Amino acid sequence: MFPEQEYEGLEPASTVRKLQRLAEHCVRSVPACCGAVATLSDGGGDGDGDGERRTSATHPDLAALVAVQLDSGDGPIRAALDSGEPVDAEDLLTDERWPDYRAMALGSGVRASVTLPFHRAGMDITLNLYGFRPGSLGHAAHGCAAILGEEITAGLARDRRYRAALTEVGQLSTALRSRPVIDQAGGIVMHVLGCDADEAYRVLRHVSQLTNRKLADVAAGVVRTRGRGLEKELARLAPDAPRR
C-alpha cells in the first residue's frame, strides 16, 4: 500500500481523517486496488476547481490525478457527480475519454480506475480506486468500497448537521443575552431624541452599519454612557425623528 498524504481545506481536520481512513480501508478491502483517493466538496459546484475541496490520497501521485481533473474540468470525478452513478475505466490504455487524466494515470502506472459518487447534506464525496491491471476493479463499485463510502458519507453528514445545530444554538444564546441591552439602549435613544421605538432601533442599526460593529456592542456603548455626549450624533442620524 502506498504511504498516505493528506491535503487540508475548510472542513474540520476530523473530516480529512475520516476521508483518509476511507481511502486506506478501501485499499485493504479491495484486493486489486493499489491506491485510493477520497474527496469532499460542497454540492452544487461545477467541479472545475473554483470551490474548496478536501482530498485525502494514499499516494501523492494519486492526489495529482484529482488535481488534473479539477484543472481540466473533466474526468471521472465530474462524470460520476453529474450522473450520480459509478464511473468505471476498465483500461485507460484504450479508453480515450478524459485525455489529460488518462495521460497522467498511465504515467503513474495506473491502468484501471473506478469512481464512486456520494451526495448527502450538501456534500459531494467521491471515492476513487485505482488498479495496476486492466479490468481489475470491475466489481469494486458494488462491493465493500460502496458500503464503506455510504457509511463515511452518513457520518460526515451527521457531523455537519451537528456543527450547524451548535452554531444556531450559539447564535440564539447570543441574541437572548444581548436583547435586554439592546432594549435598554433603545429606551435611552428614545429619551435623547424624543422618538418612538422603531426610530430608536433604526438609529442603533444605522450606527452599527456605519461603524462596522455588532448591534449588541453599539447598544452596550449607549447603555454604558447613558447616552451622554451622543445627543448631537444621534440627532444627526435621525434628523426627522419626532420631538416630544
mmCIF file of C-alpha atoms in Angstrom:
data_model
loop_
_atom_site.group_PDB
_atom_site.id
_atom_site.type_symbol
_atom_site.label_atom_id
_atom_site.label_comp_id
_atom_site.label_asym_id
_atom_site.label_seq_id
_atom_site.Cartn_x
_atom_site.Cartn_y
_atom_site.Cartn_z
ATOM 1 C CA MET A 1 0.000 0.000 0.000
ATOM 2 C CA PHE A 2 1.243 3.469 -0.856
ATOM 3 C CA PRO A 3 2.077 5.886 2.002
ATOM 4 C CA GLU A 4 -0.727 8.315 2.830
ATOM 5 C CA GLN A 5 -0.762 12.034 2.047
ATOM 6 C CA GLU A 6 -3.414 14.437 3.328
ATOM 7 C CA TYR A 7 -4.486 17.800 1.996
ATOM 8 C CA GLU A 8 -6.188 20.438 4.157
ATOM 9 C CA GLY A 9 -9.169 22.663 3.262
ATOM 10 C CA LEU A 10 -12.010 24.415 5.080
ATOM 11 C CA GLU A 11 -13.724 21.446 6.714
ATOM 12 C CA PRO A 12 -12.545 20.389 10.210
ATOM 13 C CA ALA A 13 -9.423 18.223 10.453
ATOM 14 C CA SER A 14 -11.613 15.341 11.655
ATOM 15 C CA THR A 15 -13.252 15.322 8.224
ATOM 16 C CA VAL A 16 -9.932 14.720 6.499
ATOM 17 C CA ARG A 17 -9.095 11.961 8.963
ATOM 18 C CA LYS A 18 -12.313 10.205 8.030
ATOM 19 C CA LEU A 19 -11.577 10.606 4.332
ATOM 20 C CA GLN A 20 -8.110 9.224 4.978
ATOM 21 C CA ARG A 21 -9.491 6.173 6.766
ATOM 22 C CA LEU A 22 -11.964 5.620 3.938
ATOM 23 C CA ALA A 23 -9.191 5.593 1.342
ATOM 24 C CA GLU A 24 -6.973 3.314 3.423
ATOM 25 C CA HIS A 25 -9.764 0.855 4.245
ATOM 26 C CA CYS A 26 -10.620 0.549 0.561
ATOM 27 C CA VAL A 27 -7.031 -0.288 -0.329
ATOM 28 C CA ARG A 28 -7.053 -3.033 2.304
ATOM 29 C CA SER A 29 -10.513 -4.305 1.418
ATOM 30 C CA VAL A 30 -10.337 -4.401 -2.389
ATOM 31 C CA PRO A 31 -7.604 -6.873 -3.435
ATOM 32 C CA ALA A 32 -6.922 -5.327 -6.853
ATOM 33 C CA CYS A 33 -6.814 -1.750 -5.525
ATOM 34 C CA CYS A 34 -3.294 -0.299 -5.463
ATOM 35 C CA GLY A 35 -4.344 3.073 -4.067
ATOM 36 C CA ALA A 36 -7.323 5.327 -3.422
ATOM 37 C CA VAL A 37 -8.348 8.969 -3.139
ATOM 38 C CA ALA A 38 -11.372 10.323 -1.263
ATOM 39 C CA THR A 39 -12.602 13.859 -1.981
ATOM 40 C CA LEU A 40 -15.233 16.128 -0.452
ATOM 41 C CA SER A 41 -16.685 19.392 -1.711
ATOM 42 C CA ASP A 42 -19.901 21.349 -1.238
ATOM 43 C CA GLY A 43 -22.644 20.089 -3.523
ATOM 44 C CA GLY A 44 -23.852 22.141 -6.432
ATOM 45 C CA GLY A 45 -20.371 23.178 -7.558
ATOM 46 C CA ASP A 46 -19.187 22.798 -11.114
ATOM 47 C CA GLY A 47 -16.215 20.669 -10.164
ATOM 48 C CA ASP A 48 -13.720 22.849 -12.054
ATOM 49 C CA GLY A 49 -11.644 23.639 -9.000
ATOM 50 C CA ASP A 50 -13.179 27.012 -8.106
ATOM 51 C CA GLY A 51 -14.654 25.677 -4.850
ATOM 52 C CA GLU A 52 -12.852 24.278 -1.826
ATOM 53 C CA ARG A 53 -12.263 20.541 -1.987
ATOM 54 C CA ARG A 54 -10.872 18.225 0.681
ATOM 55 C CA THR A 55 -8.691 15.450 -0.695
ATOM 56 C CA SER A 56 -7.051 12.522 1.057
ATOM 57 C CA ALA A 57 -4.892 10.174 -1.011
ATOM 58 C CA THR A 58 -2.844 7.095 -0.236
ATOM 59 C CA HIS A 59 -0.072 8.351 -2.544
ATOM 60 C CA PRO A 60 0.853 11.844 -3.816
ATOM 61 C CA ASP A 61 0.755 10.688 -7.456
ATOM 62 C CA LEU A 62 -2.881 9.742 -6.967
ATOM 63 C CA ALA A 63 -3.687 13.120 -5.433
ATOM 64 C CA ALA A 64 -2.299 14.624 -8.634
ATOM 65 C CA LEU A 65 -4.932 12.676 -10.579
ATOM 66 C CA VAL A 66 -7.581 14.691 -8.734
ATOM 67 C CA ALA A 67 -5.756 17.957 -9.403
ATOM 68 C CA VAL A 68 -5.559 17.338 -13.155
ATOM 69 C CA GLN A 69 -9.311 16.743 -13.252
ATOM 70 C CA LEU A 70 -10.006 19.976 -11.390
ATOM 71 C CA ASP A 71 -7.672 21.882 -13.688
ATOM 72 C CA SER A 72 -9.230 20.486 -16.867
ATOM 73 C CA GLY A 73 -12.807 20.404 -15.568
ATOM 74 C CA ASP A 74 -13.123 16.896 -16.981
ATOM 75 C CA GLY A 75 -12.601 13.360 -15.770
ATOM 76 C CA PRO A 76 -14.305 10.503 -13.938
ATOM 77 C CA ILE A 77 -14.979 12.625 -10.843
ATOM 78 C CA ARG A 78 -17.031 15.134 -12.857
ATOM 79 C CA ALA A 79 -18.726 12.328 -14.790
ATOM 80 C CA ALA A 80 -19.643 10.456 -11.613
ATOM 81 C CA LEU A 81 -21.014 13.545 -9.848
ATOM 82 C CA ASP A 82 -23.039 14.533 -12.912
ATOM 83 C CA SER A 83 -24.578 11.088 -13.374
ATOM 84 C CA GLY A 84 -24.803 10.071 -9.723
ATOM 85 C CA GLU A 85 -23.500 6.660 -10.774
ATOM 86 C CA PRO A 86 -20.100 4.932 -10.520
ATOM 87 C CA VAL A 87 -17.769 5.557 -13.451
ATOM 88 C CA ASP A 88 -15.530 2.646 -14.421
ATOM 89 C CA ALA A 89 -12.466 2.957 -16.649
ATOM 90 C CA GLU A 90 -11.558 -0.674 -17.295
ATOM 91 C CA ASP A 91 -8.402 0.007 -19.318
ATOM 92 C CA LEU A 92 -7.022 3.517 -19.614
ATOM 93 C CA LEU A 93 -4.641 2.368 -22.318
ATOM 94 C CA THR A 94 -7.587 2.075 -24.724
ATOM 95 C CA ASP A 95 -10.109 4.387 -23.030
ATOM 96 C CA GLU A 96 -9.982 7.682 -24.921
ATOM 97 C CA ARG A 97 -12.133 9.705 -22.521
ATOM 98 C CA TRP A 98 -10.516 12.483 -20.455
ATOM 99 C CA PRO A 99 -7.127 12.730 -22.246
ATOM 100 C CA ASP A 100 -5.388 14.774 -19.529
ATOM 101 C CA TYR A 101 -6.464 12.410 -16.770
ATOM 102 C CA ARG A 102 -5.677 9.375 -18.891
ATOM 103 C CA ALA A 103 -2.142 10.566 -19.680
ATOM 104 C CA MET A 104 -1.322 11.274 -16.041
ATOM 105 C CA ALA A 105 -2.833 7.985 -14.864
ATOM 106 C CA LEU A 106 -0.830 5.944 -17.362
ATOM 107 C CA GLY A 107 2.282 7.900 -16.429
ATOM 108 C CA SER A 108 1.715 6.809 -12.815
ATOM 109 C CA GLY A 109 1.324 3.160 -13.818
ATOM 110 C CA VAL A 110 -2.457 3.159 -13.330
ATOM 111 C CA ARG A 111 -4.371 1.103 -15.914
ATOM 112 C CA ALA A 112 -7.831 0.970 -14.336
ATOM 113 C CA SER A 113 -9.948 3.180 -12.103
ATOM 114 C CA VAL A 114 -13.442 3.364 -10.693
ATOM 115 C CA THR A 115 -15.054 6.468 -9.149
ATOM 116 C CA LEU A 116 -17.996 6.182 -6.740
ATOM 117 C CA PRO A 117 -20.060 9.326 -6.002
ATOM 118 C CA PHE A 118 -21.969 10.037 -2.799
ATOM 119 C CA HIS A 119 -24.149 13.056 -2.052
ATOM 120 C CA ARG A 120 -25.690 13.990 1.273
ATOM 121 C CA ALA A 121 -26.267 17.078 3.467
ATOM 122 C CA GLY A 122 -24.973 19.415 0.763
ATOM 123 C CA MET A 123 -21.740 17.462 0.318
ATOM 124 C CA ASP A 124 -20.341 15.785 -2.776
ATOM 125 C CA ILE A 125 -17.988 12.937 -1.883
ATOM 126 C CA THR A 126 -16.126 10.741 -4.326
ATOM 127 C CA LEU A 127 -14.185 7.565 -3.706
ATOM 128 C CA ASN A 128 -11.627 6.904 -6.421
ATOM 129 C CA LEU A 129 -9.987 3.464 -6.635
ATOM 130 C CA TYR A 130 -7.012 2.656 -8.841
ATOM 131 C CA GLY A 131 -5.508 -0.579 -10.143
ATOM 132 C CA PHE A 132 -2.337 -1.604 -11.957
ATOM 133 C CA ARG A 133 -4.100 -4.225 -14.065
ATOM 134 C CA PRO A 134 -6.819 -3.525 -16.676
ATOM 135 C CA GLY A 135 -10.285 -4.739 -15.752
ATOM 136 C CA SER A 136 -9.239 -5.382 -12.160
ATOM 137 C CA LEU A 137 -11.838 -3.129 -10.470
ATOM 138 C CA GLY A 138 -14.987 -4.189 -12.281
ATOM 139 C CA HIS A 139 -16.801 -5.333 -9.129
ATOM 140 C CA ALA A 140 -15.499 -2.629 -6.777
ATOM 141 C CA ALA A 141 -18.369 -0.237 -7.482
ATOM 142 C CA HIS A 142 -20.901 -2.511 -5.792
ATOM 143 C CA GLY A 143 -18.793 -4.228 -3.117
ATOM 144 C CA CYS A 144 -17.372 -3.266 0.243
ATOM 145 C CA ALA A 145 -15.985 0.022 -1.098
ATOM 146 C CA ALA A 146 -19.523 1.225 -1.795
ATOM 147 C CA ILE A 147 -20.620 0.229 1.706
ATOM 148 C CA LEU A 148 -17.643 1.995 3.294
ATOM 149 C CA GLY A 149 -18.358 5.092 1.232
ATOM 150 C CA GLU A 150 -22.007 5.172 2.311
ATOM 151 C CA GLU A 151 -21.073 4.777 5.978
ATOM 152 C CA ILE A 152 -18.448 7.529 5.915
ATOM 153 C CA THR A 153 -20.770 9.849 3.980
ATOM 154 C CA ALA A 154 -23.556 9.299 6.508
ATOM 155 C CA GLY A 155 -21.136 10.011 9.363
ATOM 156 C CA LEU A 156 -19.871 13.211 7.760
ATOM 157 C CA ALA A 157 -23.458 14.341 7.152
ATOM 158 C CA ARG A 158 -24.249 13.812 10.838
ATOM 159 C CA ASP A 159 -21.137 15.786 11.807
ATOM 160 C CA ARG A 160 -22.125 18.683 9.549
ATOM 161 C CA ARG A 161 -25.703 18.794 10.877
ATOM 162 C CA TYR A 162 -24.374 18.704 14.438
ATOM 163 C CA ARG A 163 -21.992 21.617 13.787
ATOM 164 C CA ALA A 164 -24.812 23.583 12.165
ATOM 165 C CA ALA A 165 -27.038 22.946 15.191
ATOM 166 C CA LEU A 166 -24.312 24.100 17.590
ATOM 167 C CA THR A 167 -23.841 27.277 15.550
ATOM 168 C CA GLU A 168 -27.569 28.010 15.616
ATOM 169 C CA VAL A 169 -27.745 27.416 19.366
ATOM 170 C CA GLY A 170 -24.814 29.763 19.880
ATOM 171 C CA GLN A 171 -26.445 32.473 17.764
ATOM 172 C CA LEU A 172 -29.735 32.139 19.644
ATOM 173 C CA SER A 173 -27.941 32.282 23.002
ATOM 174 C CA THR A 174 -26.097 35.423 21.934
ATOM 175 C CA ALA A 175 -29.334 37.017 20.761
ATOM 176 C CA LEU A 176 -31.066 36.218 24.043
ATOM 177 C CA ARG A 177 -28.196 37.654 26.067
ATOM 178 C CA SER A 178 -27.956 40.832 24.005
ATOM 179 C CA ARG A 179 -31.674 41.584 23.706
ATOM 180 C CA PRO A 180 -32.096 43.259 27.136
ATOM 181 C CA VAL A 181 -29.110 45.527 26.425
ATOM 182 C CA ILE A 182 -30.497 46.469 23.009
ATOM 183 C CA ASP A 183 -33.905 47.225 24.535
ATOM 184 C CA GLN A 184 -32.281 49.365 27.221
ATOM 185 C CA ALA A 185 -30.234 51.264 24.623
ATOM 186 C CA GLY A 186 -33.398 51.780 22.562
ATOM 187 C CA GLY A 187 -35.054 53.371 25.576
ATOM 188 C CA ILE A 188 -32.123 55.732 26.057
ATOM 189 C CA VAL A 189 -32.178 56.763 22.379
ATOM 190 C CA MET A 190 -35.944 57.342 22.605
ATOM 191 C CA HIS A 191 -35.372 59.625 25.593
ATOM 192 C CA VAL A 192 -32.485 61.517 23.966
ATOM 193 C CA LEU A 193 -34.205 62.043 20.613
ATOM 194 C CA GLY A 194 -37.802 62.112 21.757
ATOM 195 C CA CYS A 195 -38.625 59.495 19.128
ATOM 196 C CA ASP A 196 -40.597 56.271 19.082
ATOM 197 C CA ALA A 197 -39.185 52.755 19.485
ATOM 198 C CA ASP A 198 -38.993 51.969 15.765
ATOM 199 C CA GLU A 199 -36.941 55.103 15.068
ATOM 200 C CA ALA A 200 -34.659 54.381 18.043
ATOM 201 C CA TYR A 201 -33.852 50.898 16.795
ATOM 202 C CA ARG A 202 -33.323 52.259 13.278
ATOM 203 C CA VAL A 203 -30.737 54.675 14.655
ATOM 204 C CA LEU A 204 -28.954 51.900 16.553
ATOM 205 C CA ARG A 205 -28.830 49.749 13.442
ATOM 206 C CA HIS A 206 -27.549 52.706 11.427
ATOM 207 C CA VAL A 207 -24.728 53.283 13.929
ATOM 208 C CA SER A 208 -23.925 49.570 13.784
ATOM 209 C CA GLN A 209 -23.621 49.677 9.999
ATOM 210 C CA LEU A 210 -21.615 52.900 9.893
ATOM 211 C CA THR A 211 -19.098 51.743 12.490
ATOM 212 C CA ASN A 212 -18.994 48.110 11.341
ATOM 213 C CA ARG A 213 -19.755 46.976 14.879
ATOM 214 C CA LYS A 214 -22.265 44.462 16.150
ATOM 215 C CA LEU A 215 -25.607 45.914 17.193
ATOM 216 C CA ALA A 216 -25.139 44.488 20.689
ATOM 217 C CA ASP A 217 -21.775 46.271 21.026
ATOM 218 C CA VAL A 218 -23.274 49.567 19.908
ATOM 219 C CA ALA A 219 -26.127 49.130 22.387
ATOM 220 C CA ALA A 220 -23.711 48.305 25.201
ATOM 221 C CA GLY A 221 -21.820 51.534 24.487
ATOM 222 C CA VAL A 222 -25.015 53.604 24.621
ATOM 223 C CA VAL A 223 -26.043 51.968 27.892
ATOM 224 C CA ARG A 224 -22.585 52.446 29.387
ATOM 225 C CA THR A 225 -22.618 56.205 28.705
ATOM 226 C CA ARG A 226 -26.357 56.582 29.282
ATOM 227 C CA GLY A 227 -26.411 58.490 26.005
ATOM 228 C CA ARG A 228 -24.321 61.343 27.424
ATOM 229 C CA GLY A 229 -22.341 63.130 24.749
ATOM 230 C CA LEU A 230 -24.270 61.356 21.983
ATOM 231 C CA GLU A 231 -27.160 63.776 21.618
ATOM 232 C CA LYS A 232 -25.849 65.626 18.561
ATOM 233 C CA GLU A 233 -24.554 62.487 16.866
ATOM 234 C CA LEU A 234 -27.818 60.613 17.405
ATOM 235 C CA ALA A 235 -29.835 63.592 16.199
ATOM 236 C CA ARG A 236 -27.706 63.767 13.052
ATOM 237 C CA LEU A 237 -28.501 60.119 12.327
ATOM 238 C CA ALA A 238 -32.211 60.692 12.853
ATOM 239 C CA PRO A 239 -32.932 64.267 11.648
ATOM 240 C CA ASP A 240 -36.605 63.557 11.097
ATOM 241 C CA ALA A 241 -37.231 61.954 14.458
ATOM 242 C CA PRO A 242 -40.349 63.481 16.068
ATOM 243 C CA ARG A 243 -39.695 65.619 19.127
ATOM 244 C CA ARG A 244 -41.836 65.310 22.218
#
